[in-house]
Amino acid sequence: PEGVDAQKASLTSKGFYQVLQTCLYHLPENTARVFTMNEILGFSSDDIREQCGISHANYHTIMHRARETLRQCLHIKWFSHV
């Protein structure tokens, strides 16, 4: 469908990455760090847990909260305007 194609195309735009950066900035510092290390820098969960000194369960909790918060932020600041 047209709407889906427009949303997919918008994900590659510079504006999307600026909105994503804004959304990341509003996360708690440790949450943003863990999410960025995994999703943007490509670190393994083992490396992240070791470097950040967090447990396996805490890592998954942080990632879940980061994804949910970013999903909500991007929905408001990006996808509702596409």
PDB file of C-alpha atoms in Angstrom:
ATOM      1  CA  PRO A   1       0.000   0.000   0.000  1.00  0.00           C
ATOM      2  CA  GLU A   2       1.011   3.590  -0.612  1.00  0.00           C
ATOM      3  CA  GLY A   3       1.138   4.558   3.081  1.00  0.00           C
ATOM      4  CA  VAL A   4       3.503   1.729   3.919  1.00  0.00           C
ATOM      5  CA  ASP A   5       5.812   2.605   1.021  1.00  0.00           C
ATOM      6  CA  ALA A   6       5.930   6.243   2.133  1.00  0.00           C
ATOM      7  CA  GLN A   7       6.793   5.213   5.693  1.00  0.00           C
ATOM      8  CA  LYS A   8       9.552   2.857   4.500  1.00  0.00           C
ATOM      9  CA  ALA A   9      11.045   5.571   2.303  1.00  0.00           C
ATOM     10  CA  SER A  10      10.900   8.084   5.132  1.00  0.00           C
ATOM     11  CA  LEU A  11      13.077   5.842   7.331  1.00  0.00           C
ATOM     12  CA  THR A  12      16.093   6.536   5.124  1.00  0.00           C
ATOM     13  CA  SER A  13      15.762  10.319   5.256  1.00  0.00           C
ATOM     14  CA  LYS A  14      18.023  12.645   7.222  1.00  0.00           C
ATOM     15  CA  GLY A  15      14.977  14.036   9.015  1.00  0.00           C
ATOM     16  CA  PHE A  16      14.126  10.616  10.428  1.00  0.00           C
ATOM     17  CA  TYR A  17      17.574  10.260  11.966  1.00  0.00           C
ATOM     18  CA  GLN A  18      17.296  13.702  13.518  1.00  0.00           C
ATOM     19  CA  VAL A  19      13.982  12.715  15.121  1.00  0.00           C
ATOM     20  CA  LEU A  20      15.473   9.394  16.270  1.00  0.00           C
ATOM     21  CA  GLN A  21      18.391  11.263  17.840  1.00  0.00           C
ATOM     22  CA  THR A  22      15.941  13.569  19.637  1.00  0.00           C
ATOM     23  CA  CYS A  23      14.001  10.572  20.933  1.00  0.00           C
ATOM     24  CA  LEU A  24      17.210   8.881  22.102  1.00  0.00           C
ATOM     25  CA  TYR A  25      18.231  12.085  23.891  1.00  0.00           C
ATOM     26  CA  HIS A  26      15.061  11.907  25.998  1.00  0.00           C
ATOM     27  CA  LEU A  27      15.780   8.366  27.223  1.00  0.00           C
ATOM     28  CA  PRO A  28      17.541   7.858  30.554  1.00  0.00           C
ATOM     29  CA  GLU A  29      21.304   7.942  29.960  1.00  0.00           C
ATOM     30  CA  ASN A  30      21.963   4.248  30.641  1.00  0.00           C
ATOM     31  CA  THR A  31      18.967   3.180  28.547  1.00  0.00           C
ATOM     32  CA  ALA A  32      20.163   5.260  25.590  1.00  0.00           C
ATOM     33  CA  ARG A  33      23.693   3.891  26.001  1.00  0.00           C
ATOM     34  CA  VAL A  34      22.591   0.239  26.031  1.00  0.00           C
ATOM     35  CA  PHE A  35      20.204   0.706  23.088  1.00  0.00           C
ATOM     36  CA  THR A  36      22.784   2.598  21.025  1.00  0.00           C
ATOM     37  CA  MET A  37      25.522   0.058  21.732  1.00  0.00           C
ATOM     38  CA  ASN A  38      23.268  -2.776  20.558  1.00  0.00           C
ATOM     39  CA  GLU A  39      21.161  -1.378  17.747  1.00  0.00           C
ATOM     40  CA  ILE A  40      23.415   1.281  16.259  1.00  0.00           C
ATOM     41  CA  LEU A  41      26.981   0.218  17.085  1.00  0.00           C
ATOM     42  CA  GLY A  42      26.322  -3.529  16.831  1.00  0.00           C
ATOM     43  CA  PHE A  43      27.798  -4.664  20.163  1.00  0.00           C
ATOM     44  CA  SER A  44      26.715  -8.097  21.380  1.00  0.00           C
ATOM     45  CA  SER A  45      24.515  -8.339  24.445  1.00  0.00           C
ATOM     46  CA  ASP A  46      27.357 -10.110  26.299  1.00  0.00           C
ATOM     47  CA  ASP A  47      29.749  -7.220  25.584  1.00  0.00           C
ATOM     48  CA  ILE A  48      27.158  -4.633  26.592  1.00  0.00           C
ATOM     49  CA  ARG A  49      26.343  -6.401  29.851  1.00  0.00           C
ATOM     50  CA  GLU A  50      30.023  -6.673  30.708  1.00  0.00           C
ATOM     51  CA  GLN A  51      30.882  -3.067  29.831  1.00  0.00           C
ATOM     52  CA  CYS A  52      27.798  -1.604  31.538  1.00  0.00           C
ATOM     53  CA  GLY A  53      27.868  -3.943  34.527  1.00  0.00           C
ATOM     54  CA  ILE A  54      24.265  -5.115  34.140  1.00  0.00           C
ATOM     55  CA  SER A  55      22.624  -8.510  34.496  1.00  0.00           C
ATOM     56  CA  HIS A  56      21.063 -10.549  31.707  1.00  0.00           C
ATOM     57  CA  ALA A  57      17.549  -9.752  32.985  1.00  0.00           C
ATOM     58  CA  ASN A  58      18.333  -6.047  33.377  1.00  0.00           C
ATOM     59  CA  TYR A  59      19.702  -5.889  29.827  1.00  0.00           C
ATOM     60  CA  HIS A  60      16.448  -7.256  28.417  1.00  0.00           C
ATOM     61  CA  THR A  61      14.369  -4.928  30.590  1.00  0.00           C
ATOM     62  CA  ILE A  62      16.379  -1.912  29.443  1.00  0.00           C
ATOM     63  CA  MET A  63      16.081  -2.908  25.774  1.00  0.00           C
ATOM     64  CA  HIS A  64      12.328  -3.474  26.090  1.00  0.00           C
ATOM     65  CA  ARG A  65      11.811  -0.088  27.732  1.00  0.00           C
ATOM     66  CA  ALA A  66      14.029   1.641  25.179  1.00  0.00           C
ATOM     67  CA  ARG A  67      12.186   0.118  22.231  1.00  0.00           C
ATOM     68  CA  GLU A  68       8.766   0.896  23.672  1.00  0.00           C
ATOM     69  CA  THR A  69       9.678   4.485  24.539  1.00  0.00           C
ATOM     70  CA  LEU A  70      11.291   5.055  21.138  1.00  0.00           C
ATOM     71  CA  ARG A  71       8.294   3.503  19.377  1.00  0.00           C
ATOM     72  CA  GLN A  72       5.963   5.928  21.151  1.00  0.00           C
ATOM     73  CA  CYS A  73       8.226   8.923  20.540  1.00  0.00           C
ATOM     74  CA  LEU A  74       8.694   8.114  16.841  1.00  0.00           C
ATOM     75  CA  HIS A  75       4.978   7.555  16.408  1.00  0.00           C
ATOM     76  CA  ILE A  76       4.268  11.036  17.755  1.00  0.00           C
ATOM     77  CA  LYS A  77       7.191  12.939  16.240  1.00  0.00           C
ATOM     78  CA  TRP A  78       7.615  11.159  12.908  1.00  0.00           C
ATOM     79  CA  PHE A  79       5.020   8.662  11.736  1.00  0.00           C
ATOM     80  CA  SER A  80       1.995  10.803  12.529  1.00  0.00           C
ATOM     81  CA  HIS A  81       3.465  13.458  10.187  1.00  0.00           C
ATOM     82  CA  VAL A  82       4.349  11.176   7.251  1.00  0.00           C
TER      83      VAL A  82
END
